[in-house]
Coordinates of C-alpha atoms (C1' of nucleotides) in Angstrom, one line a residue:
Chain X
M8 CA 0.0 0.0 0.0
G9 CA 2.8 2.3 0.6
W10 CA 2.7 3.7 4.1
R11 CA 5.4 5.9 5.5
I12 CA 8.6 6.3 7.4
P13 CA 9.9 4.1 10.1
D14 CA 12.4 6.9 10.9
K15 CA 9.7 8.6 13.0
L16 CA 9.9 5.6 15.2
R17 CA 13.1 6.9 16.6
E18 CA 12.1 10.5 16.2
L19 CA 9.0 10.0 18.2
G20 CA 10.1 9.3 21.7
E21 CA 11.0 5.7 21.8
Q22 CA 14.7 5.5 22.7
T23 CA 16.8 3.9 20.2
T24 CA 19.7 1.7 20.6
G25 CA 23.0 2.3 19.0
S26 CA 22.6 -0.3 16.4
E27 CA 19.2 1.0 15.5
M28 CA 20.7 4.3 14.9
M29 CA 23.2 2.7 12.5
N30 CA 20.5 0.8 10.7
P31 CA 17.1 2.3 10.8
F32 CA 15.5 -1.0 9.8
Q33 CA 16.7 -2.9 12.7
L34 CA 14.1 -2.3 15.3
S35 CA 14.8 -3.7 18.7
G36 CA 12.7 -6.7 19.5
M37 CA 12.0 -7.6 16.0
E38 CA 13.2 -10.2 13.6
Y39 CA 14.3 -8.6 10.5
S40 CA 15.3 -10.0 7.1
S41 CA 16.0 -8.4 3.8
L42 CA 15.0 -9.6 0.4
T43 CA 16.0 -8.4 -3.0
L44 CA 13.6 -8.3 -5.8
E45 CA 14.4 -8.1 -9.5
K46 CA 12.2 -6.1 -11.7
S47 CA 8.6 -7.4 -11.6
E48 CA 9.2 -10.0 -8.9
H49 CA 6.7 -10.3 -6.2
P50 CA 7.3 -10.3 -2.4
Y51 CA 3.7 -11.5 -2.0
R52 CA 0.5 -11.9 -4.0
E53 CA -3.2 -11.6 -3.4
R54 CA -4.3 -14.5 -1.2
D55 CA -0.9 -15.4 0.1
S56 CA -0.9 -15.9 3.8
A57 CA 0.1 -12.6 5.3
E58 CA 3.2 -13.3 7.4
N59 CA 5.2 -10.2 7.0
V60 CA 5.1 -6.5 7.0
Y61 CA 7.6 -4.8 4.8
I62 CA 9.4 -1.6 4.4
V63 CA 10.9 -0.6 1.1
R64 CA 14.6 0.1 1.2
H65 CA 15.6 0.8 -2.3
G66 CA 13.8 0.9 -5.6
L67 CA 10.2 1.3 -6.4
C68 CA 7.3 -1.1 -5.9
F69 CA 3.7 -1.0 -6.6
S70 CA 0.7 -2.7 -5.1
Y71 CA -2.2 -3.8 -7.3
R72 CA -5.2 -5.9 -7.6
Y73 CA -7.2 -7.3 -10.4
S74 CA -10.7 -6.0 -11.0
E75 CA -13.4 -8.6 -11.7
E76 CA -13.1 -7.8 -15.3
G77 CA -9.5 -8.8 -15.2
R78 CA -8.0 -5.4 -15.5
R79 CA -5.0 -4.6 -13.3
Q80 CA -5.7 -1.7 -11.0
I81 CA -2.6 -0.3 -9.4
I82 CA -3.4 0.9 -5.9
D83 CA -0.3 2.7 -5.1
L84 CA 3.4 3.1 -5.5
A85 CA 5.7 2.5 -2.7
F86 CA 8.9 4.6 -2.4
P87 CA 11.8 3.8 -0.1
G88 CA 10.7 4.3 3.4
D89 CA 7.1 3.3 2.7
F90 CA 5.5 0.4 4.4
L91 CA 4.0 -2.5 2.3
G92 CA 1.7 -5.2 3.4
L93 CA 0.3 -3.6 6.4
E94 CA -2.8 -5.5 5.6
A95 CA -1.1 -8.3 7.4
L96 CA -1.8 -6.6 10.7
T97 CA -5.5 -7.1 10.3
Q98 CA -5.9 -10.0 8.0
E99 CA -4.9 -13.6 7.5
H100 CA -4.3 -13.2 3.8
F101 CA -3.1 -10.4 1.6
V102 CA -5.8 -8.7 -0.5
S103 CA -3.4 -7.1 -2.9
S104 CA -0.2 -8.1 -4.7
V105 CA 3.0 -6.2 -4.8
S106 CA 5.5 -6.2 -7.6
A107 CA 8.8 -4.4 -8.1
L108 CA 8.9 -1.7 -10.7
T109 CA 12.7 -1.6 -10.6
R110 CA 15.1 -3.8 -8.8
A111 CA 14.2 -3.3 -5.2
E112 CA 15.2 -4.2 -1.7
L113 CA 12.7 -4.8 1.1
V114 CA 13.0 -5.4 4.8
A115 CA 10.5 -7.9 6.2
Y116 CA 9.2 -8.0 9.8
P117 CA 7.1 -10.9 10.9
V118 CA 3.6 -9.7 11.8
G119 CA 3.8 -11.4 15.1
D120 CA 6.7 -9.4 16.3
F121 CA 5.3 -6.3 14.8
T122 CA 2.1 -6.5 16.6
R123 CA 3.8 -7.3 19.8
Q124 CA 5.9 -4.3 19.5
C125 CA 2.9 -2.2 18.8
Y126 CA 1.6 -3.1 22.2
A127 CA 5.0 -2.7 23.8
K128 CA 5.7 0.7 22.3
P129 CA 2.8 3.0 21.9
A130 CA 5.0 5.2 19.8
L131 CA 5.0 2.5 17.2
S132 CA 1.2 2.3 17.0
R133 CA 1.2 6.1 16.9
V134 CA 3.5 6.1 13.9
L135 CA 1.4 3.6 12.2
V136 CA -1.6 5.7 12.6
E137 CA 0.2 8.6 11.1
C138 CA 1.5 6.6 8.3
I139 CA -1.9 5.2 7.4
A140 CA -3.5 8.6 7.7
R141 CA -1.0 10.0 5.3
E142 CA -1.6 7.2 2.9
Q143 CA -5.3 7.6 3.2
A144 CA -5.0 11.3 2.3
V145 CA -3.2 10.4 -0.9
L146 CA -5.8 7.8 -1.7
T147 CA -8.8 10.0 -1.1
K148 CA -7.2 12.7 -3.1
R149 CA -6.8 10.3 -5.9
L150 CA -10.3 9.1 -5.5
V151 CA -11.7 12.6 -5.8
G152 CA -9.5 13.2 -8.8
V153 CA -10.2 10.0 -10.6
A154 CA -13.9 10.6 -10.2
H155 CA -14.1 14.0 -11.7
S156 CA -11.2 15.3 -13.5
P157 CA -10.3 15.0 -17.2
A158 CA -7.4 12.7 -18.0
S159 CA -4.9 15.4 -18.6
Q160 CA -5.4 16.8 -15.2
R161 CA -5.3 13.5 -13.6
I162 CA -2.0 12.6 -15.3
A163 CA -0.4 15.9 -14.6
H164 CA -1.5 15.6 -11.0
F165 CA -0.2 12.2 -10.7
L166 CA 3.2 13.1 -12.1
L167 CA 3.5 15.9 -9.6
E168 CA 2.4 13.5 -6.8
V169 CA 5.1 11.1 -7.8
R170 CA 7.6 13.9 -7.7
V171 CA 6.7 15.1 -4.3
R172 CA 6.7 11.6 -2.9
A173 CA 9.9 10.7 -4.5
L174 CA 11.7 13.8 -3.3
R175 CA 10.4 13.4 0.2
S176 CA 11.5 9.8 0.2
A177 CA 14.9 10.7 -1.1
S178 CA 15.4 13.4 1.4
L179 CA 14.3 11.3 4.3
H180 CA 16.1 8.4 3.0
P181 CA 19.2 9.4 1.2
M182 CA 20.3 5.9 0.3
Y183 CA 17.6 6.1 -2.3
T184 CA 19.8 8.4 -4.3
D185 CA 21.8 5.3 -4.9
E186 CA 22.4 5.2 -8.6
R187 CA 21.8 1.5 -9.0
D188 CA 18.7 2.0 -11.1
R189 CA 18.0 5.1 -12.9
S190 CA 14.4 5.7 -12.0
L191 CA 15.7 8.5 -9.9
V192 CA 15.6 11.9 -8.7
T193 CA 17.0 15.3 -9.6
A194 CA 19.8 15.9 -12.1
S195 CA 20.3 19.7 -12.3
G196 CA 17.1 20.9 -11.0
D197 CA 14.7 19.0 -13.1
F198 CA 13.2 15.8 -11.9
R199 CA 13.0 12.6 -13.9
I200 CA 11.6 9.2 -13.3
R201 CA 11.2 6.0 -15.2
L202 CA 7.6 5.2 -15.3
P203 CA 6.0 3.2 -18.1
Q204 CA 2.8 4.7 -19.4
A205 CA 1.1 1.4 -18.7
M206 CA 1.7 2.1 -15.0
V207 CA 0.2 5.5 -15.2
A208 CA -2.8 4.1 -17.1
D209 CA -3.4 1.4 -14.5
I210 CA -3.1 3.7 -11.6
L211 CA -5.4 6.3 -13.0
G212 CA -7.8 3.9 -14.6
L213 CA -7.2 5.1 -18.1
S214 CA -6.3 3.2 -21.2
I215 CA -2.7 3.1 -22.3
V216 CA -3.6 4.6 -25.6
H217 CA -5.2 7.6 -24.1
V218 CA -2.3 8.1 -21.7
S219 CA 0.0 8.1 -24.7
R220 CA -2.1 10.7 -26.4
I221 CA -2.1 13.0 -23.5
M222 CA 1.6 12.5 -22.7
T223 CA 2.4 13.5 -26.3
R224 CA 0.2 16.6 -25.8
L225 CA 2.2 17.4 -22.7
K226 CA 5.4 16.9 -24.6
E227 CA 4.2 19.2 -27.4
G228 CA 3.4 21.8 -24.8
G229 CA 6.9 21.5 -23.5
L230 CA 5.8 20.5 -20.0
I231 CA 7.7 17.2 -20.1
K232 CA 10.2 15.3 -22.2
E233 CA 10.6 11.6 -22.5
A234 CA 13.8 9.9 -23.0
S235 CA 15.4 6.5 -22.2
T236 CA 16.2 8.0 -18.8
G237 CA 12.5 8.4 -18.1
I238 CA 10.1 11.2 -17.9
H239 CA 11.7 14.6 -17.5
Y240 CA 9.7 17.4 -15.9
C241 CA 10.5 20.6 -17.9
D242 CA 7.9 23.0 -16.8
L243 CA 6.8 22.5 -13.3
D244 CA 4.5 25.5 -13.2
G245 CA 2.9 24.5 -16.4
L246 CA 2.3 21.0 -15.0
K247 CA 0.8 22.5 -11.9
G248 CA -1.5 24.5 -14.0
V249 CA -2.8 21.5 -15.9
A250 CA -3.1 19.6 -12.7
M251 CA -4.8 22.3 -10.8
W252 CA -2.2 21.5 -8.2
E253 CA -2.9 22.6 -4.7
G254 CA -0.3 20.4 -3.0
L255 CA -0.6 16.9 -2.0
A256 CA -1.5 17.3 1.6
P257 CA -0.5 19.6 4.4
W258 CA 2.3 17.5 5.7
F259 CA 4.0 17.0 2.4
D260 CA 6.4 19.9 2.0
E261 CA 6.5 21.5 -1.4
T262 CA 9.7 21.8 -3.3
Chain T
M432 CA -14.1 9.6 7.2
G433 CA -16.1 6.8 8.8
W434 CA -13.8 4.6 10.7
R435 CA -15.1 1.8 12.9
I436 CA -16.2 0.5 16.3
P437 CA -15.0 1.7 19.6
D438 CA -16.7 -1.4 21.0
K439 CA -13.5 -3.3 20.2
L440 CA -11.8 -1.1 22.7
R441 CA -13.4 -3.1 25.4
E442 CA -13.3 -6.4 23.5
L443 CA -9.6 -6.0 23.0
G444 CA -8.0 -6.5 26.3
E445 CA -8.3 -3.1 28.0
Q446 CA -10.4 -3.7 31.1
T447 CA -13.5 -1.6 31.2
T448 CA -15.1 0.0 34.1
G449 CA -18.7 -0.5 35.0
S450 CA -19.8 2.8 33.6
E451 CA -18.0 2.1 30.4
M452 CA -19.9 -1.1 30.0
M453 CA -23.1 0.9 30.5
N454 CA -22.2 3.5 28.0
P455 CA -19.7 2.4 25.4
F456 CA -19.0 6.0 24.5
Q457 CA -17.6 7.0 27.9
L458 CA -14.0 6.0 27.7
S459 CA -12.2 6.3 30.9
G460 CA -9.7 9.2 31.0
M461 CA -11.5 11.1 28.3
E462 CA -13.7 14.0 28.2
Y463 CA -16.8 13.3 26.3
S464 CA -19.6 15.4 25.0
S465 CA -22.5 14.8 22.7
L466 CA -23.9 16.9 20.0
T467 CA -27.0 16.5 18.0
L468 CA -27.1 17.5 14.4
E469 CA -30.2 18.3 12.4
K470 CA -30.2 17.1 8.8
S471 CA -27.5 18.8 6.8
E472 CA -25.8 20.5 9.8
H473 CA -22.0 20.3 10.1
P474 CA -20.0 19.2 13.1
Y475 CA -17.0 20.6 11.3
R476 CA -15.9 21.9 7.9
E477 CA -12.8 21.8 5.8
R478 CA -10.2 24.2 7.3
D479 CA -11.8 24.3 10.7
S480 CA -9.2 23.7 13.4
A481 CA -9.3 20.1 14.3
E482 CA -10.1 19.9 18.0
N483 CA -12.2 16.8 18.3
V484 CA -12.5 13.2 17.2
Y485 CA -16.0 12.0 16.8
I486 CA -18.0 8.8 16.9
V487 CA -21.4 8.5 15.3
R488 CA -24.1 7.4 17.6
H489 CA -27.3 7.7 15.7
G490 CA -28.1 8.7 12.2
L491 CA -26.1 8.9 9.1
C492 CA -23.4 11.3 8.2
F493 CA -21.1 11.8 5.3
S494 CA -17.7 13.4 4.7
Y495 CA -17.0 15.3 1.6
R496 CA -14.7 17.7 0.0
Y497 CA -15.0 20.0 -3.0
S498 CA -12.9 19.3 -6.0
E499 CA -11.1 22.3 -7.6
E500 CA -13.9 22.5 -10.2
G501 CA -16.3 23.0 -7.4
R502 CA -18.0 19.7 -7.5
R503 CA -18.8 18.0 -4.2
Q504 CA -17.1 14.7 -3.9
I505 CA -18.4 12.6 -1.1
I506 CA -15.7 10.6 0.4
D507 CA -17.6 8.3 2.7
L508 CA -20.7 7.6 4.7
A509 CA -20.4 7.2 8.4
F510 CA -22.8 4.8 10.1
P511 CA -23.4 4.6 13.9
G512 CA -20.2 3.3 15.5
D513 CA -18.0 4.8 12.9
F514 CA -15.3 7.4 13.7
L515 CA -15.3 10.8 12.1
G516 CA -12.6 13.3 12.0
L517 CA -9.7 11.1 12.7
E518 CA -7.7 13.5 10.6
A519 CA -7.5 15.5 13.8
L520 CA -5.0 13.0 15.1
T521 CA -2.4 14.0 12.5
Q522 CA -3.4 17.5 11.4
E523 CA -4.1 20.9 12.7
H524 CA -7.1 21.5 10.5
F525 CA -9.7 19.3 8.9
V526 CA -9.3 18.6 5.2
S527 CA -12.8 17.4 4.7
S528 CA -16.2 18.5 5.9
V529 CA -18.9 16.4 7.5
S530 CA -22.6 16.8 7.2
A531 CA -25.6 14.9 8.6
L532 CA -27.7 13.1 6.1
T533 CA -30.4 12.5 8.7
R534 CA -30.8 13.9 12.2
A535 CA -27.7 12.5 13.9
E536 CA -26.0 12.3 17.2
L537 CA -22.3 12.4 17.6
V538 CA -19.9 11.9 20.5
A539 CA -16.9 14.2 20.6
Y540 CA -13.6 13.5 22.2
P541 CA -10.9 16.2 22.4
V542 CA -7.9 15.2 20.4
G543 CA -5.6 15.8 23.2
D544 CA -7.3 13.3 25.4
F545 CA -7.6 10.9 22.6
T546 CA -3.9 11.0 21.7
R547 CA -2.9 10.7 25.3
Q548 CA -5.1 7.6 25.7
C549 CA -3.5 6.1 22.6
Y550 CA -0.2 6.2 24.4
A551 CA -1.6 5.0 27.6
K552 CA -3.5 2.1 26.1
P553 CA -1.9 0.4 23.2
A554 CA -5.1 -1.4 22.7
L555 CA -6.7 1.9 21.6
S556 CA -4.0 2.5 19.0
R557 CA -4.4 -1.0 17.9
V558 CA -8.1 -0.5 17.5
L559 CA -7.5 2.6 15.5
V560 CA -5.2 0.8 13.2
E561 CA -7.8 -1.8 12.6
C562 CA -10.5 0.8 12.0
I563 CA -8.4 2.7 9.6
A564 CA -7.4 -0.4 7.8
R565 CA -11.0 -1.4 7.4
E566 CA -11.9 2.0 6.1
Q567 CA -9.0 1.9 3.8
A568 CA -10.2 -1.4 2.3
V569 CA -13.5 0.1 1.5
L570 CA -11.9 3.2 -0.1
T571 CA -9.5 1.2 -2.3
K572 CA -12.3 -1.0 -3.3
R573 CA -14.2 2.0 -4.4
L574 CA -11.2 3.5 -6.0
V575 CA -10.7 0.4 -8.1
G576 CA -14.4 0.3 -8.9
V577 CA -14.7 4.0 -9.8
A578 CA -11.8 3.7 -12.1
H579 CA -13.0 0.8 -14.3
S580 CA -16.6 -0.3 -13.9
P581 CA -19.6 0.9 -15.8
A582 CA -22.0 3.0 -13.8
S583 CA -24.6 0.3 -13.4
Q584 CA -22.1 -1.9 -11.7
R585 CA -20.7 0.8 -9.5
I586 CA -24.2 1.8 -8.4
A587 CA -25.3 -1.7 -7.6
H588 CA -22.0 -2.3 -5.8
F589 CA -22.4 0.8 -3.8
L590 CA -26.0 -0.1 -2.8
L591 CA -24.8 -3.5 -1.6
E592 CA -21.9 -1.9 0.3
V593 CA -24.3 0.4 2.1
R594 CA -26.4 -2.5 3.0
V595 CA -23.6 -4.5 4.5
R596 CA -22.2 -1.6 6.4
A597 CA -25.6 -0.6 7.7
L598 CA -26.5 -4.1 8.8
R599 CA -23.1 -4.5 10.5
S600 CA -23.5 -1.2 12.2
A601 CA -27.0 -2.1 13.3
S602 CA -26.0 -5.4 14.7
L603 CA -23.0 -4.1 16.6
H604 CA -24.9 -1.1 17.7
P605 CA -28.6 -2.0 18.2
M606 CA -29.5 1.5 19.2
Y607 CA -29.3 2.4 15.6
T608 CA -32.5 0.5 15.0
D609 CA -34.0 3.4 16.8
E610 CA -37.0 4.4 14.6
R611 CA -36.4 8.1 15.0
D612 CA -35.6 8.6 11.4
R613 CA -36.6 6.1 8.8
S614 CA -33.3 5.7 6.9
L615 CA -33.2 2.4 8.5
V616 CA -32.7 -1.3 8.3
T617 CA -34.7 -4.4 7.6
A618 CA -38.5 -4.6 7.6
S619 CA -39.5 -8.1 6.7
G620 CA -36.4 -9.4 5.2
D621 CA -35.8 -6.7 2.6
F622 CA -33.5 -3.8 3.3
R623 CA -34.3 -0.2 2.7
I624 CA -32.5 3.0 3.1
R625 CA -33.2 6.7 2.4
L626 CA -30.4 7.9 0.1
P627 CA -30.9 10.7 -2.3
Q628 CA -29.6 10.0 -5.8
A629 CA -27.5 13.1 -5.5
M630 CA -25.6 11.3 -2.8
V631 CA -25.0 8.3 -4.9
A632 CA -23.9 10.5 -7.7
D633 CA -21.4 12.5 -5.6
I634 CA -20.0 9.4 -4.0
L635 CA -19.5 7.5 -7.2
G636 CA -18.5 10.5 -9.3
L637 CA -21.5 10.3 -11.7
S638 CA -23.9 12.9 -12.7
I639 CA -27.3 12.9 -11.0
V640 CA -29.0 12.5 -14.3
H641 CA -27.1 9.4 -15.1
V642 CA -27.7 7.9 -11.7
S643 CA -31.4 8.5 -12.2
R644 CA -31.3 6.7 -15.6
I645 CA -29.7 3.7 -14.2
M646 CA -31.8 3.5 -11.1
T647 CA -34.8 3.5 -13.3
R648 CA -33.3 0.6 -15.2
L649 CA -32.7 -1.2 -12.0
K650 CA -36.3 -0.6 -11.0
E651 CA -37.5 -1.8 -14.4
G652 CA -35.5 -5.0 -13.8
G653 CA -37.2 -5.4 -10.5
L654 CA -34.0 -5.3 -8.5
I655 CA -35.1 -2.3 -6.4
K656 CA -38.1 -0.2 -5.7
E657 CA -38.2 3.4 -4.7
A658 CA -40.7 4.9 -2.3
S659 CA -40.9 7.6 0.2
T660 CA -39.4 5.3 2.7
G661 CA -36.3 5.1 0.6
I662 CA -34.7 2.5 -1.7
H663 CA -36.0 -1.0 -1.2
Y664 CA -33.8 -3.9 -2.2
C665 CA -36.0 -6.4 -3.9
D666 CA -33.7 -8.8 -5.6
L667 CA -30.4 -9.2 -3.8
D668 CA -29.0 -11.8 -6.0
G669 CA -29.9 -9.8 -9.0
L670 CA -28.1 -6.8 -7.6
K671 CA -25.1 -8.9 -6.8
G672 CA -25.0 -10.0 -10.3
V673 CA -25.0 -6.5 -11.7
A674 CA -22.4 -5.5 -9.1
M675 CA -20.2 -8.4 -9.7
W676 CA -20.3 -8.6 -6.0
E677 CA -17.5 -10.5 -4.3
G678 CA -18.1 -9.3 -0.8
L679 CA -16.9 -6.1 0.7
A680 CA -13.9 -7.3 2.5
P681 CA -12.9 -10.4 4.4
W682 CA -14.0 -9.0 7.8
F683 CA -17.4 -7.9 6.8
D684 CA -19.7 -10.8 7.3
E685 CA -22.2 -11.4 4.6
T686 CA -25.9 -11.5 5.4
Chain W
dC874 C1' 18.1 -10.0 -38.4
dG875 C1' 14.3 -11.2 -35.7
dT876 C1' 11.7 -10.6 -31.6
dA877 C1' 9.9 -8.3 -27.6
dG878 C1' 8.6 -4.1 -25.1
dC879 C1' 6.9 0.1 -25.4
dC880 C1' 5.0 4.0 -27.5
dT881 C1' 2.2 6.3 -31.3
dT882 C1' -1.7 7.3 -34.4
dG883 C1' -6.1 7.1 -36.8
dA884 C1' -10.9 5.5 -37.3
dC885 C1' -14.8 4.5 -34.9
dC886 C1' -18.2 4.2 -31.2
dG887 C1' -20.4 4.2 -26.8
dA888 C1' -20.9 5.6 -22.0
dC889 C1' -21.7 9.4 -19.7
dG890 C1' -22.0 14.6 -18.9
dT891 C1' -24.6 18.9 -19.7
dC892 C1' -28.6 21.6 -20.6
dA893 C1' -33.2 22.3 -20.1
dA894 C1' -37.8 21.3 -19.3
dT895 C1' -41.2 18.6 -16.8
dG896 C1' -43.1 15.8 -12.8
dA897 C1' -43.7 14.1 -8.1
dT898 C1' -43.7 14.8 -3.4
dG899 C1' -44.1 16.8 0.9
dG900 C1' -43.9 20.5 4.1
dT901 C1' -45.4 25.3 5.4
dG902 C1' -48.4 28.9 6.1
dG903 C1' -52.6 31.3 5.0
Chain M
dC1208 C1' -58.0 22.7 2.3
dC1209 C1' -55.4 24.9 -1.1
dA1210 C1' -51.4 27.6 -2.8
dC1211 C1' -46.7 27.8 -2.9
dC1212 C1' -42.1 26.4 -2.7
dA1213 C1' -38.2 23.3 -2.0
dT1214 C1' -36.3 19.1 -2.9
dC1215 C1' -35.8 15.3 -5.6
dA1216 C1' -36.4 12.5 -9.7
dT1217 C1' -37.3 11.9 -14.7
dT1218 C1' -36.6 12.4 -19.7
dG1219 C1' -34.9 13.9 -24.3
dA1220 C1' -31.5 16.0 -27.3
dC1221 C1' -26.9 16.5 -28.1
dG1222 C1' -22.0 16.6 -27.6
dT1223 C1' -17.5 14.8 -25.9
dC1224 C1' -14.1 12.3 -23.5
dG1225 C1' -12.0 8.4 -23.6
dG1226 C1' -12.2 3.2 -24.8
dT1227 C1' -11.3 -0.4 -28.3
dC1228 C1' -9.3 -2.2 -32.5
dA1229 C1' -5.7 -2.4 -35.5
dA1230 C1' -1.7 -1.1 -37.7
dG1231 C1' 2.9 0.7 -37.6
dG1232 C1' 7.4 2.7 -35.4
dC1233 C1' 11.3 2.8 -32.2
dT1234 C1' 14.8 0.9 -29.3
dA1235 C1' 17.1 -2.6 -27.1
dC1236 C1' 18.8 -7.0 -27.1
dG1237 C1' 20.1 -11.8 -28.2

DNA sequence: CGTAGCCTTGACCGACGTCAATGATGGTGG
DNA sequence: CCACCATCATTGACGTCGGTCAAGGCTACG
């Protein structure tokens, strides 16, 4: 689903051990294992028994589900620092699948431990609530958008959303800047990211064809460029205009 | 937003005092005040400073927001037992408004108390996480639906969703069956609810006109009836067919 | 050179929105 | 009891956004 920031765990009262400081993923009292995903590998799938909660460490993942008609609906992207699979906290089995958009590295915590720690450290629960609330804000925003706005606006908005979230993630989580895959952040001011149009389509509920059409329009307008390095954002203000951008949510700082 | 069920608070470990048992809304250590809303009154509005967290006691509320183009987008309904305004936990100001669909009664807890109690009783945080997760499931489900399905399916699905949630609320929360307003539950097997088409439209992102068209089709098909008492569900299986119903979420029991 | 991803483009069509007029209903006050 | 208004639902005409189908291009890669 893409929840946020274990860092706050430390930030928020709970004292941290030295080793936790060294490695923000090692939370005391919890098992902890890493796994590396190649592009389009799955840490878990719908219906799998939900044994772990994950945090993204590197790379980009996305969670999705198939609609009854068999279309893939992407629910959200997950940037480094985001949680994945929090459904495990409340359910036996996952109700969504996750796949890696680039090579990615996750950290897995067994649900049991996680739940236990929630009880032991209220700060952890508290963080969770915040993360979920933040996630929820993004989702409802998208819900509102998907419902009413024309495709161009949705797409522009989504591109901006991705930028803000990626930048936030990168700043909180500098290791993301790791150049291992190139779906990355700023070069010389302008932002770029590798994001196949099919992703955009499946997130926003549009057809690939139509996404293509609109992206070419955006390109013609000089708002973005596309290259093998991904989508480049050329004219931020232009994009914000098209998107009717008002910011993502109060707690996401603008850049 | 419409989160769920303080009852679990007691259910989930935290011992309860006698008076709490008598009145599930009186949580020890928290201030607590009630307010009654007439139809279409607002407990709070977007941008209001977020001072309270609410639980719905009677009646039906809905949370909404205006899109940039000025259309009202309803985010969710809130049934008795649902939380409202949990945004207050993470934000200074509300980002959505709430209005009563029928006469309604809310209980308000000051955020400060609420937060403090979250730290004091991990079970409370835990409940919150569950509530939010449940809410989230409904939202993502709707997101997926809104994105891809034809209007008829969305509407049918929504009607069923409402039914399940209302029944669940009524069973957990018998006081709901209170006959004070008639937007209520079962009569002799069939379910009915008062729900203006404009609501449905604004929840699902459709135009009122189109909702009307489709509802008439549903009526012609004998799936529902409409009367002054609200929408009557005549042919549940038929509806489920149209909706491609697969249940709302694992933890919502079917009826 | 062939194949596989991914993007583009045109022709066509249907679902759904908008506009505008018309009906039902029910509540209020004279 | 009726007149009036507000709210909500219906219906038709018409336009458009965006989906589907199908063909063709562009890298990238073995």
